[in-house]
Coordinates of C-alpha atoms in Angstrom, one line a residue:
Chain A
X1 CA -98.7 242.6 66.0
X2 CA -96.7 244.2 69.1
X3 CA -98.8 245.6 71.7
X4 CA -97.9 248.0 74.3
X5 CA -98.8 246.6 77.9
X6 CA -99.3 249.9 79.3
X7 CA -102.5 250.9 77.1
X8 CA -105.5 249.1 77.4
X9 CA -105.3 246.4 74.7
X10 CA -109.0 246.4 73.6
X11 CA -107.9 250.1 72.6
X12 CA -105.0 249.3 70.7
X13 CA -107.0 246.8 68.7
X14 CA -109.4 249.6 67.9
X15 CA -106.8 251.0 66.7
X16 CA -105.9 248.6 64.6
X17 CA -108.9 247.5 63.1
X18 CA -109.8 251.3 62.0
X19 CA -106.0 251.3 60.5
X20 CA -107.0 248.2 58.2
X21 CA -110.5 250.1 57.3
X22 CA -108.8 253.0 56.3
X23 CA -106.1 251.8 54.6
X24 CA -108.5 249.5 52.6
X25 CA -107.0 246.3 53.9
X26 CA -110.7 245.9 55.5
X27 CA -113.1 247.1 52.4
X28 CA -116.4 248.4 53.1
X29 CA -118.9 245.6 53.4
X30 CA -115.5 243.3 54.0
X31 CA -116.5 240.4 56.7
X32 CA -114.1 240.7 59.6
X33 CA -112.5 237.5 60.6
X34 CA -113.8 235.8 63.6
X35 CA -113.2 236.9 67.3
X36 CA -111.4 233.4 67.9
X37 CA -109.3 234.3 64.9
X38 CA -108.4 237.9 65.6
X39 CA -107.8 236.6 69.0
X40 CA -105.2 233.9 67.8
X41 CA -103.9 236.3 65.4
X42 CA -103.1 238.9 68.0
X43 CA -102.4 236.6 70.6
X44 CA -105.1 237.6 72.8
X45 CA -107.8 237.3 75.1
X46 CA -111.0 236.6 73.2
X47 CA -113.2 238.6 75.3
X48 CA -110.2 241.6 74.7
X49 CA -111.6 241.3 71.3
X50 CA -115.1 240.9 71.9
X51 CA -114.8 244.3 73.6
X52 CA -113.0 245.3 71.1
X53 CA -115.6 244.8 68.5
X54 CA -118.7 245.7 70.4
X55 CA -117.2 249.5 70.7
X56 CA -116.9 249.7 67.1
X57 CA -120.1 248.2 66.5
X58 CA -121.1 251.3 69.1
X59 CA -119.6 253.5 66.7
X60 CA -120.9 252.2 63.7
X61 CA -117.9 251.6 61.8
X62 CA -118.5 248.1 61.9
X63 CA -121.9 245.9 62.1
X64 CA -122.2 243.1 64.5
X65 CA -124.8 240.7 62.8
X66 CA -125.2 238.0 65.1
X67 CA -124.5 234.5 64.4
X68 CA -122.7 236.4 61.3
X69 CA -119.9 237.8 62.3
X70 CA -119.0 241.5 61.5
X71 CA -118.8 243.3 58.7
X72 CA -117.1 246.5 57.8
X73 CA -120.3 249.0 57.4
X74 CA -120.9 249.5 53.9
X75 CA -120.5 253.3 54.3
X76 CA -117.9 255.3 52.1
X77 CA -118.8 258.0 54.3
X78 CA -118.3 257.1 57.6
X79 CA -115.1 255.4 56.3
X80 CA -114.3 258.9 55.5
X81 CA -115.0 259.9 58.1
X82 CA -113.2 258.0 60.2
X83 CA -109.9 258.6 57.8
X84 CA -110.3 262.3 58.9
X85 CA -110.7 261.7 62.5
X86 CA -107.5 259.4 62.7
X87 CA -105.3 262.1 60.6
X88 CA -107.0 265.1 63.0
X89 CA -105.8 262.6 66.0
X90 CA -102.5 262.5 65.0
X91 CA -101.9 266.6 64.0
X92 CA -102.8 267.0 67.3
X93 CA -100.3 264.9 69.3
X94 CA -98.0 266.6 67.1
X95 CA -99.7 269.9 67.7
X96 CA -99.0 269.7 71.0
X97 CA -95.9 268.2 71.3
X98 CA -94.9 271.4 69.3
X99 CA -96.5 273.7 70.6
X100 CA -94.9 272.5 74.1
X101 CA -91.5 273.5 72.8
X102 CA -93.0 277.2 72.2
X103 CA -92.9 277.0 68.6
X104 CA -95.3 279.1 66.6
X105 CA -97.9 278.4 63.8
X106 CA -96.1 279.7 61.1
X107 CA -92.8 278.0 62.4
X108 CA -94.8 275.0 62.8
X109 CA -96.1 275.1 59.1
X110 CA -92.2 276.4 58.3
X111 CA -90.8 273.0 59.5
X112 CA -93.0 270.9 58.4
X113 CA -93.2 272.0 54.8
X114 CA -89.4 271.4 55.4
X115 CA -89.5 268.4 56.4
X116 CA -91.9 267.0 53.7
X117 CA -89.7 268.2 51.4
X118 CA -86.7 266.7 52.0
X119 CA -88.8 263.2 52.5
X120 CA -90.4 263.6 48.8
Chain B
X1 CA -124.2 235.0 80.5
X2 CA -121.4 235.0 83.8
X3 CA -121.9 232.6 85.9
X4 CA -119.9 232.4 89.0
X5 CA -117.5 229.0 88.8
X6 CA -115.6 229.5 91.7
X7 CA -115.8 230.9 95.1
X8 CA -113.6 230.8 98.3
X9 CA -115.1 232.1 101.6
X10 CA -112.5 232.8 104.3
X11 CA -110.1 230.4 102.9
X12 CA -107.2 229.2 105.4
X13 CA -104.7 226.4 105.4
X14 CA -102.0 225.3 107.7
X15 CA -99.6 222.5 107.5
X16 CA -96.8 221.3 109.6
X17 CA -97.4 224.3 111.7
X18 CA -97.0 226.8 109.2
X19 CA -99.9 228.9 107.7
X20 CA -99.8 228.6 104.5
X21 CA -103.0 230.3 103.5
X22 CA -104.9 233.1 105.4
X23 CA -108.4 234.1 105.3
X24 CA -108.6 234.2 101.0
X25 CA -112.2 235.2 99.7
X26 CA -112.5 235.1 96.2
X27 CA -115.0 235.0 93.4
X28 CA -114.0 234.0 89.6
X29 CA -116.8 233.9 86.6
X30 CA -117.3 231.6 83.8
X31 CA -115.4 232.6 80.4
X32 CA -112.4 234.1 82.2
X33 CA -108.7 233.7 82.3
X34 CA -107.3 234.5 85.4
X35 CA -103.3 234.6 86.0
X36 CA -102.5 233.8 89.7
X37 CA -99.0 235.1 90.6
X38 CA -97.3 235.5 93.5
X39 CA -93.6 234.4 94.4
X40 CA -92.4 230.7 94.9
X41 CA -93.8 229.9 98.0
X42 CA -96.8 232.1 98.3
X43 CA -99.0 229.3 98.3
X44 CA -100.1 229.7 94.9
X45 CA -99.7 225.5 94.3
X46 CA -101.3 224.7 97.4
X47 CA -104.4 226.6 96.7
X48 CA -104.9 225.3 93.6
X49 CA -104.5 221.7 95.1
X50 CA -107.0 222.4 97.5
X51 CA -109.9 224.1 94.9
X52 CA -109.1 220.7 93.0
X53 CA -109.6 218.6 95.9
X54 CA -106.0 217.2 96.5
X55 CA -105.5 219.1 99.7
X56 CA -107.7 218.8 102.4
X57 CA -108.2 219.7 106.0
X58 CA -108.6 223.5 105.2
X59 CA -111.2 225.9 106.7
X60 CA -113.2 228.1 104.9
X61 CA -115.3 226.7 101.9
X62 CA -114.4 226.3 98.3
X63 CA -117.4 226.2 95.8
X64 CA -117.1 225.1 92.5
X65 CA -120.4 226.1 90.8
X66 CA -121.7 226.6 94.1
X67 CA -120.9 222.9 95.5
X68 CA -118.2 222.3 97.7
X69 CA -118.7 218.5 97.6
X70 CA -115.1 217.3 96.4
X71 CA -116.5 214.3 94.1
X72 CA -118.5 217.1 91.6
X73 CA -115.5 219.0 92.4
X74 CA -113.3 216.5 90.6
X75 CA -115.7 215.8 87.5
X76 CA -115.9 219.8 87.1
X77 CA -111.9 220.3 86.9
X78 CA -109.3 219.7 84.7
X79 CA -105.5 219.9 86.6
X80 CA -102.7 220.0 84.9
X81 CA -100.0 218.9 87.6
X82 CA -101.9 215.4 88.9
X83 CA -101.9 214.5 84.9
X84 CA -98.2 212.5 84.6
X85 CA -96.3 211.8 87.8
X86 CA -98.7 208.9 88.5
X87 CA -97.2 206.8 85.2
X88 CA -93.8 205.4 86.0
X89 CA -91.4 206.1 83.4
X90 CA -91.5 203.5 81.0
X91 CA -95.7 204.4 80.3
X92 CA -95.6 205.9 76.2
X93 CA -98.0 208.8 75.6
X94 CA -100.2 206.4 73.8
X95 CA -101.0 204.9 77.0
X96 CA -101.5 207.7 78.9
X97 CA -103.8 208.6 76.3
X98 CA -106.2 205.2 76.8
X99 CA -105.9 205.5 80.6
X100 CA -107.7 208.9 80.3
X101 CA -110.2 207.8 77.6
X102 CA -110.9 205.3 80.1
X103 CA -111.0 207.4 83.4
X104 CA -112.6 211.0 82.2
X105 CA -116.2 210.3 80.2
X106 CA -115.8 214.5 79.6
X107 CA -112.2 213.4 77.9
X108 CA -112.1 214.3 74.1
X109 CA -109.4 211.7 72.2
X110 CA -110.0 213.8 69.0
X111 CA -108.8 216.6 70.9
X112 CA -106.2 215.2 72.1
X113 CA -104.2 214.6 68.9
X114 CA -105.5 217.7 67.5
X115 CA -103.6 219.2 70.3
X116 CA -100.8 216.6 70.7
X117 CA -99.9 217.3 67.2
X118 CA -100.2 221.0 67.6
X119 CA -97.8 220.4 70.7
X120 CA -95.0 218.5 69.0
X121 CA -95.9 215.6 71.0
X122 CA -94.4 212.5 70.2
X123 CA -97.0 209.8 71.5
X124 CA -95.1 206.3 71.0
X125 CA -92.3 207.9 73.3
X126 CA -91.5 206.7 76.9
X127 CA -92.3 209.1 79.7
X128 CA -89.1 208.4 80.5
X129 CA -87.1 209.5 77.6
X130 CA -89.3 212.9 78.0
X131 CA -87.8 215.8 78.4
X132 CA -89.8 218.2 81.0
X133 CA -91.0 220.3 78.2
X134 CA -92.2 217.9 76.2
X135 CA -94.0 216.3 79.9
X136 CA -95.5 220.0 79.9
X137 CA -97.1 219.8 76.3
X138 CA -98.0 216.2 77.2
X139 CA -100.3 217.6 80.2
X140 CA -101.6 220.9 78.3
X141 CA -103.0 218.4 75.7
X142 CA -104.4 216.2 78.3
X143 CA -105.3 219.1 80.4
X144 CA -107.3 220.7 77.7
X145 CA -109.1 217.3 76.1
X146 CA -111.2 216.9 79.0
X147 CA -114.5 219.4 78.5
X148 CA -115.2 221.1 82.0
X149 CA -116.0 224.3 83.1
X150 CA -112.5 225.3 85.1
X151 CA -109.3 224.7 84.2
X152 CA -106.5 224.9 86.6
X153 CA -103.0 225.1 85.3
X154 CA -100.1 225.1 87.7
X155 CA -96.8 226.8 85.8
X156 CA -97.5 225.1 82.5
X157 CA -94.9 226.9 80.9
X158 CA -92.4 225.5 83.3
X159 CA -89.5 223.6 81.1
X160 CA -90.8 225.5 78.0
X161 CA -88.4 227.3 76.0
X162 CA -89.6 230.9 74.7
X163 CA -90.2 229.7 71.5
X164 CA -92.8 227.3 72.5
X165 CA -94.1 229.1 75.4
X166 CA -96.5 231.0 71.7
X167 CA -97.9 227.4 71.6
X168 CA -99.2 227.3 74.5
X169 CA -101.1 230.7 75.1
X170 CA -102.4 229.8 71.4
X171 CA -103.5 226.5 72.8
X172 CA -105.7 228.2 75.5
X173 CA -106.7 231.0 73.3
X174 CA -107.6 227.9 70.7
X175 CA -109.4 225.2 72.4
X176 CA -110.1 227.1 75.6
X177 CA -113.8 225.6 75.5
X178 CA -116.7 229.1 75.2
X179 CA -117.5 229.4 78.9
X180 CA -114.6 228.3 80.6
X181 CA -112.5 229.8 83.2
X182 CA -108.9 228.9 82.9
X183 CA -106.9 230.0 86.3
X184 CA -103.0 229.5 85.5
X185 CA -100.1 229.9 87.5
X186 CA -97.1 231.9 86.6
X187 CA -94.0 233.8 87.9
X188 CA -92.8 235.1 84.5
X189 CA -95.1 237.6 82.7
X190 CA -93.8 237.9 79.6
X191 CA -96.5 237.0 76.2
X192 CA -98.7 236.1 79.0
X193 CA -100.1 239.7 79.9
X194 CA -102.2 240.3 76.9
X195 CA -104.2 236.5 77.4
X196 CA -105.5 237.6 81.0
X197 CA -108.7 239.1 81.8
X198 CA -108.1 239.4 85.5
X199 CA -105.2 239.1 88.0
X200 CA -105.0 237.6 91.8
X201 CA -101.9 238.4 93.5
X202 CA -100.9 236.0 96.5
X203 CA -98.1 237.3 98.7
X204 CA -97.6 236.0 102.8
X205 CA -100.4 233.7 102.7
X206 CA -102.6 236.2 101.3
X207 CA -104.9 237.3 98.4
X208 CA -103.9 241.2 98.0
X209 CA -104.9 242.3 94.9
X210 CA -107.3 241.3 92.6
X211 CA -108.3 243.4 89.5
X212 CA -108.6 243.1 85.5
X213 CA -106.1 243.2 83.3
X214 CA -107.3 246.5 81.9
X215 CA -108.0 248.4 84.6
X216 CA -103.9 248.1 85.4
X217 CA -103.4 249.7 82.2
X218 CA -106.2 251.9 82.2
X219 CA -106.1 253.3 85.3
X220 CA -102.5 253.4 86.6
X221 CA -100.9 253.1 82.9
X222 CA -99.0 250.7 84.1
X223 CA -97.6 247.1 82.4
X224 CA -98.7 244.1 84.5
X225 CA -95.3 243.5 85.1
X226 CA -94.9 246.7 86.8
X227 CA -97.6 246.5 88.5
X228 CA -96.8 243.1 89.8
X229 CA -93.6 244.2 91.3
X230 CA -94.7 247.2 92.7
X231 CA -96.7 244.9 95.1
X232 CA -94.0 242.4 96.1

């Protein structure tokens, strides 16, 4: 895992926790490893992923049981939930990266239907 | 909880003349790793020869859990670059390895060759016939068998080649005991950023800056790197 040393790193490992829950790789109800472990794994600070973790737990997308470890809240919902929030993140950077070269919705819609075409 | 481990109050040092150090306050908490950069010849060595006791003769105080008396001091740090030069050359790691048993009641052997073996360290060599990597890995295992609350390490990736240069940060990140504070040294940032929690910058005798990690990326989106030589 590559990090980029410009963004905070407790976000990017947000980030890539909520990629693991929504691609299943992190089931609901799935223990997460331990911070120490994540830590090595990442090569990072443990406190980085202590932070890391205790915003999640915030969010209730994962449950910090002490003396546990956390788990992956057994939730198909909020997984769900979270799923649409990532995709909604990332049609927006490209919304507005579009949108900043003037294009309009239905050019938009145009080139991306395009595009998906040719990739299928 | 933090607790504060170490605190300097109007630190200054002068030797042959020269000021070395000038007027350096700062405060460091327990479970923390700090990187402490600054060009060769800032000072950065000296000042971590005098929180450890080796220097003396400065003015200002250094606390270490809020003593300043040198022997508690001593008991309460491990230093990586007073660990080998003592041995003459023809001392084997093994020996090194009963010396400290011997010396440090806080000094874990089990740890040791944990780490040793993590290292690549062969133990029935000769200092001697070490190369100056392998004397580095030597001292990050014995820096890191003894169980204290600070941790100073002066360039330990010094003679480390980039592959192994991994091994170490995964030997703090590993056996880095809960609450301790590990201070290191370093003039090369690379794979090091993302294991500090906080910076201290040294430049012309002086402490100027002295932030987290974080807040370099979160508030000026910048890497540390960049950050670093914005200031030099």
């Amino acid at each position: 895992m590559k990090f980029k040393d410009n963004i905070p790193i407790y976000l990017q490992i947000k980030d890539y926790i909520y990629q693991e829950i929504v691609t299943n790789r992190l089931a609901p109800g799935a223990k997460l490893p331990s911070v120490r472990d994540l830590a090595l794994d990442l090569s990072v600070n443990t406190n980085t992923v202590q932070r890391a973790l205790s915003e999640l737990g915030d969010e209730n997308v994962i449950e910090v049981q002490r003396g546990r470890g956390s788990f992956v809240v057994d939730d198909q919902k909020i997984v769900g939930n979270l799923k649409k929030k990532l995709i909604i993140g990332e049609i927006k950077v490209m919304y507005d990266n579009l949108t900043k070269l003037d294009l309009s919705k239905e050019e938009i819609s145009y080139y991306l239907e395009n595009y998906l075409e040719g990739r299928a | 909880m933090a607790e504060k481990i170490l605190e300097l109050k109007n630190l200054s040092y002068k030797t042959g003349g020269k000021q070395i150090l000038q007027g350096l306050d700062l405060q460091i908490d327990s479970n923390q790793i700090v990187g402490l950069l600054g060009a060769n010849g800032a000072g950065k060595t000296t000042l971590m020869r005098i929180i450890t006791g080796v220097a003396k003769n400065y003015k200002g105080t250094v606390d270490v859990l809020g003593q300043e008396n040198e022997t508690f001091r001593k008991e309460n740090i491990s230093y990586n670059a007073q660990l080998v030069p003592d041995f003459s050359l023809g001392t084997k790691g093994s020996e090194v390895l009963r010396f400290y048993t011997s010396v440090y009641p806080d000094f874990n052997s089990d740890k040791f060759l944990t780490i040793s073996e993590y290292l690549d360290v062969k133990l029935d060599n000769k200092l001697g016939k070490m190369s100056k990597g392998e004397i580095a890995r030597l001292s990050m295992a014995l820096v890191f068998s003894r169980t204290v609350p600070l941790y100073l390490l002066d360039e330990p990736f010094e003679g480390i080649d980039s592959m192994t240069r991994k091994r170490i940060t995964d030997t703090i990140i590993k056996w880095k005991e809960p609450d301790a504070t590990v201070i290191f040294s370093d003039h090369y940032l690379n794979d090091i950023s993302n294991l500090l929690d906080d910076i201290v910058i040294i430049k012309d005798s002086e402490i100027i800056e002295h932030l987290p990690a974080e807040q370099i990326r979160s508030q000026y989106g910048q890497t540390i790197e960049e950050f670093y030589e914005s200031k030099y």
